[in-house]
XYZ file of N, CA, C and O in Angstrom:
376
model
N 113.121 125.396 118.855
C 112.722 125.347 120.334
C 113.460 124.594 120.635
O 114.176 123.504 120.150
N 115.079 124.589 121.622
C 115.766 123.530 121.782
C 115.664 123.726 123.230
O 115.947 124.654 124.354
N 115.915 122.214 123.832
C 115.623 121.790 124.659
C 117.499 121.744 125.674
O 118.056 121.188 125.180
N 117.245 122.279 126.569
C 118.482 122.529 128.225
C 118.983 120.949 127.527
O 118.631 119.839 128.101
N 120.499 121.569 127.377
C 121.143 119.753 127.198
C 121.070 119.086 126.076
O 122.060 118.318 126.440
N 120.784 119.767 125.400
C 120.729 118.888 124.007
C 121.554 119.202 122.600
O 122.016 120.815 122.717
N 121.853 118.988 121.935
C 123.130 118.827 121.156
C 122.349 119.547 119.696
O 121.029 119.160 119.656
N 123.446 120.520 119.137
C 122.557 121.031 118.400
C 123.313 120.681 116.640
O 124.676 120.929 116.936
N 123.328 120.208 115.470
C 124.120 119.198 114.732
C 124.319 119.705 113.189
O 122.760 119.574 113.118
N 125.059 119.995 112.600
C 124.943 120.180 111.072
C 125.478 119.108 110.533
O 127.038 118.578 110.739
N 124.410 118.195 109.399
C 125.445 117.313 108.090
C 125.866 118.127 107.388
O 124.316 118.793 106.689
N 126.306 117.805 106.528
C 126.732 118.413 105.035
C 127.261 116.814 104.211
O 128.328 116.284 104.140
N 126.455 117.183 102.980
C 127.189 116.404 102.059
C 127.135 116.986 101.287
O 126.823 117.626 99.654
N 128.603 116.022 100.338
C 129.370 117.463 99.054
C 128.269 117.024 98.124
O 128.504 118.127 96.922
N 128.099 115.914 97.741
C 127.289 115.237 96.830
C 125.625 114.743 97.343
O 126.050 113.835 97.986
N 124.838 114.700 96.262
C 123.837 114.689 96.753
C 123.122 114.117 95.768
O 122.224 115.648 94.831
N 122.560 112.679 95.899
C 121.113 112.842 94.469
C 120.334 113.069 94.371
O 119.005 113.244 93.666
N 119.476 112.607 95.421
C 118.381 112.693 95.834
C 117.727 113.465 97.561
O 118.786 112.537 98.216
N 116.501 113.887 97.935
C 116.281 114.595 99.730
C 114.755 114.220 99.413
O 114.631 115.528 99.482
N 114.290 113.905 99.542
C 112.803 114.050 99.755
C 113.003 114.423 101.860
O 113.682 113.984 102.198
N 111.408 114.673 101.706
C 111.406 114.901 103.592
C 109.592 113.852 103.506
O 108.701 114.489 102.507
N 110.154 113.390 104.872
C 108.294 112.840 105.153
C 108.148 112.740 105.809
O 108.914 113.531 106.792
N 106.877 113.265 106.676
C 105.929 113.753 107.596
C 106.028 111.831 108.629
O 105.841 111.107 107.834
N 106.285 112.441 109.803
C 106.985 111.049 110.556
C 105.680 109.978 110.314
O 104.830 109.057 110.805
N 104.209 111.036 110.912
C 103.120 110.324 110.603
C 102.532 109.457 109.478
O 101.759 108.672 110.105
N 102.882 109.636 108.625
C 102.690 108.608 107.651
C 103.896 107.920 106.896
O 103.881 106.904 106.276
N 104.883 107.903 107.450
C 106.461 107.055 107.527
C 105.945 105.302 108.392
O 105.179 105.236 108.832
N 105.754 104.482 106.857
C 105.676 103.192 107.407
C 107.027 102.444 107.602
O 107.878 102.723 106.647
N 107.164 101.196 108.213
C 108.431 100.533 108.418
C 108.124 99.454 107.420
O 107.219 98.620 106.903
N 109.382 98.734 106.360
C 109.057 97.628 105.474
C 110.528 96.573 106.341
O 111.724 96.874 105.924
N 109.982 95.500 106.779
C 110.415 94.646 106.593
C 111.697 93.749 106.264
O 112.849 93.360 106.136
N 111.310 94.271 104.855
C 113.255 93.851 103.608
C 114.438 95.141 104.069
O 114.928 94.944 103.235
N 114.059 96.034 104.554
C 114.625 97.422 104.381
C 115.791 96.819 105.846
O 115.449 96.622 106.598
N 117.207 96.898 105.707
C 118.421 96.915 106.140
C 118.866 98.241 106.803
O 119.171 98.751 105.959
N 119.199 98.242 108.253
C 119.358 99.842 108.176
C 120.720 99.897 110.048
O 119.986 98.671 110.784
N 121.539 100.809 109.664
C 121.902 101.172 110.989
C 121.722 101.813 111.845
O 121.931 102.907 110.871
N 121.367 102.154 113.205
C 121.446 103.991 113.821
C 120.164 104.008 114.473
O 119.010 103.027 113.834
N 119.977 104.870 114.742
C 118.937 105.225 115.729
C 118.372 106.537 115.047
O 117.061 106.797 114.610
N 118.617 107.542 115.687
C 118.871 108.458 114.532
C 119.273 109.279 113.481
O 118.353 110.093 112.686
N 120.136 108.858 113.496
C 120.973 108.803 111.963
C 121.375 107.019 111.092
O 121.736 107.032 111.862
N 120.670 107.124 110.311
C 120.403 105.808 110.291
C 120.985 105.906 108.802
O 120.985 106.358 107.407
N 121.431 104.797 108.867
C 122.360 104.160 107.591
C 121.407 102.989 107.194
O 121.890 101.514 107.596
N 120.992 103.201 105.650
C 120.237 101.355 105.230
C 121.606 100.935 104.226
O 122.129 101.735 103.588
N 121.580 100.347 104.123
C 122.256 99.080 103.596
C 121.247 98.628 102.059
O 122.252 98.111 101.227
N 120.030 98.436 102.654
C 118.763 97.587 101.926
C 117.684 98.911 101.612
O 116.999 98.890 103.409
N 116.740 99.411 100.920
C 115.807 100.269 101.469
C 115.067 100.603 99.946
O 115.576 99.893 99.165
N 114.065 100.321 99.812
C 113.534 101.251 98.609
C 113.301 102.333 98.057
O 112.659 102.540 97.152
N 113.603 103.093 99.185
C 113.931 104.607 98.507
C 115.226 104.595 97.639
O 114.931 105.178 96.382
N 115.748 103.786 98.168
C 117.218 103.614 97.424
C 116.972 102.866 96.001
O 117.568 103.364 95.139
N 116.096 101.748 95.721
C 115.773 101.241 95.141
C 115.389 102.238 94.278
O 115.268 102.331 92.353
N 114.388 103.362 94.210
C 113.056 104.334 93.575
C 114.402 104.920 93.288
O 114.665 105.614 91.911
N 115.635 105.521 93.835
C 116.158 106.621 93.435
C 117.546 105.419 92.218
O 117.717 106.250 91.035
N 117.942 104.363 92.150
C 118.584 103.587 91.149
C 117.825 103.172 90.113
O 118.087 103.677 88.790
N 116.838 103.595 90.400
C 115.532 103.069 88.760
C 114.913 104.777 88.166
O 114.843 104.663 87.161
N 115.266 105.547 88.889
C 114.315 107.123 88.469
C 115.104 107.949 88.285
O 114.853 108.857 87.586
N 116.479 107.790 88.455
C 118.151 108.535 87.773
C 118.994 107.864 86.887
O 118.996 106.382 87.283
N 119.332 108.441 86.627
C 121.225 107.661 86.395
C 122.158 107.554 87.048
O 123.430 106.898 86.628
N 122.023 107.753 88.255
C 123.139 107.788 88.786
C 123.603 106.404 89.440
O 122.782 105.606 89.624
N 124.475 105.850 89.369
C 124.929 105.122 89.234
C 126.443 104.402 90.215
O 127.230 105.319 90.370
N 127.017 103.497 90.274
C 127.852 103.320 90.806
C 129.034 103.586 90.341
O 130.257 103.669 91.015
N 129.596 103.913 88.944
C 130.037 104.369 88.545
C 130.174 106.703 88.730
O 131.351 107.415 88.371
N 128.938 106.645 88.433
C 128.675 108.015 88.427
C 127.110 108.567 89.359
O 126.526 108.226 88.869
N 127.487 109.036 90.707
C 128.703 109.762 91.000
C 129.416 108.671 92.136
O 130.792 109.003 92.611
N 129.780 107.439 91.906
C 129.947 106.531 92.892
C 128.676 105.627 93.883
O 127.581 105.925 93.446
N 129.371 104.578 94.336
C 128.452 103.361 94.989
C 127.328 104.847 95.847
O 127.597 105.410 96.813
N 126.177 104.250 95.690
C 124.986 105.206 95.847
C 125.285 104.726 98.263
O 124.838 103.211 97.698
N 124.500 105.663 98.905
C 124.237 105.395 100.652
C 122.617 105.831 100.622
O 122.510 107.140 100.194
N 122.036 105.063 101.054
C 121.139 105.819 102.236
C 120.541 106.371 103.528
O 121.214 105.020 103.909
N 120.811 107.661 103.731
C 120.843 107.642 104.990
C 119.299 108.288 105.368
O 118.334 109.313 104.342
N 119.334 108.358 106.483
C 117.789 108.650 107.133
C 117.960 109.546 108.569
O 118.620 109.080 109.064
N 117.815 110.736 108.694
C 117.770 111.626 109.810
C 116.050 111.351 110.270
O 115.426 111.719 109.888
N 115.472 110.972 111.312
C 114.735 110.631 112.252
C 114.519 111.885 112.750
O 115.790 111.954 113.738
N 113.524 113.033 112.560
C 113.312 113.879 113.740
C 112.682 113.643 113.960
O 111.618 113.081 114.043
N 111.767 115.071 114.953
C 110.773 114.684 115.652
C 109.035 114.689 114.934
O 108.871 114.069 115.412
N 109.452 115.182 113.939
C 107.950 115.333 113.057
C 108.179 114.961 111.501
O 107.115 114.826 110.945
N 109.318 114.506 110.993
C 109.333 114.628 109.440
C 110.877 113.652 109.534
O 111.752 113.247 110.809
N 110.916 112.746 108.667
C 112.080 111.711 108.316
C 112.632 112.181 107.106
O 112.210 112.530 105.733
N 114.480 112.539 106.992
C 114.610 113.550 105.872
C 115.662 112.203 105.192
O 116.014 111.464 105.839
N 115.573 112.025 104.732
C 116.148 111.132 103.381
C 117.181 111.253 102.505
O 116.955 112.357 101.627
N 118.742 110.968 102.397
C 119.632 111.283 101.406
C 119.720 109.907 100.789
O 120.889 109.294 101.257
N 120.252 110.731 99.569
C 120.879 109.703 98.975
C 122.052 110.049 97.753
O 122.447 111.376 97.453
N 123.270 109.642 98.452
C 124.784 110.355 98.459
C 125.284 109.286 97.704
O 125.309 108.405 97.763
N 126.524 109.587 97.689
C 127.668 108.841 96.919
C 129.125 108.431 98.072
O 130.208 108.131 98.207
N 128.268 109.476 99.116
C 129.518 109.676 100.320
C 128.589 109.911 102.064
O 127.406 110.322 101.947
N 129.241 109.443 102.579
C 128.535 109.156 103.900
C 128.760 111.204 104.434
O 129.994 111.482 104.059
N 127.734 111.658 105.515
C 127.734 113.354 105.387
C 129.122 113.225 106.441
O 129.558 112.495 107.280
N 129.549 114.740 106.514
C 130.608 115.020 107.737
C 129.186 116.040 108.252
O 128.597 116.670 108.499
N 129.678 115.540 109.981
C 129.149 115.916 111.239
C 129.693 116.310 112.048
O 130.769 116.412 111.928
N 128.824 118.163 112.140
C 129.672 118.589 113.333
C 128.859 119.279 114.396
O 127.671 119.237 114.271
N 129.189 119.346 115.675
C 128.395 120.288 116.968
C 128.361 121.410 116.829
O 129.640 122.025 116.961
N 127.886 122.096 116.795
C 126.833 123.521 116.569
C 127.390 123.901 118.479
O 126.258 123.027 118.854
N 128.155 124.972 117.728
C 127.965 125.776 119.655
C 126.145 126.431 119.804
O 126.216 127.376 118.889
N 126.116 126.910 120.812
C 124.969 127.735 121.281
C 124.780 128.970 121.023
O 126.231 129.445 120.997
N 124.050 129.254 120.528
C 124.067 131.031 120.718
C 123.467 131.604 121.406
O 122.402 131.208 122.081
């Protein structure tokens, strides 16, 4: 459903290490996490980033320094760990 006057955005990462989707009803906050942003959040410290660092062999050398991004949606939170920021494009309405 599209709300009149709202924008539709496309986000693209060329390299992605991990990406889960969480139901927003079960998301808990952690005082130790540090982030900036509101709907597209960039974490400088997070439990998920710690998990990905321990559960994969991805590191600062390959594919590069890891970044954790969170997309805060209406019913879900999508977390993306990548070595780069996403490209963001505003889509035109069809």
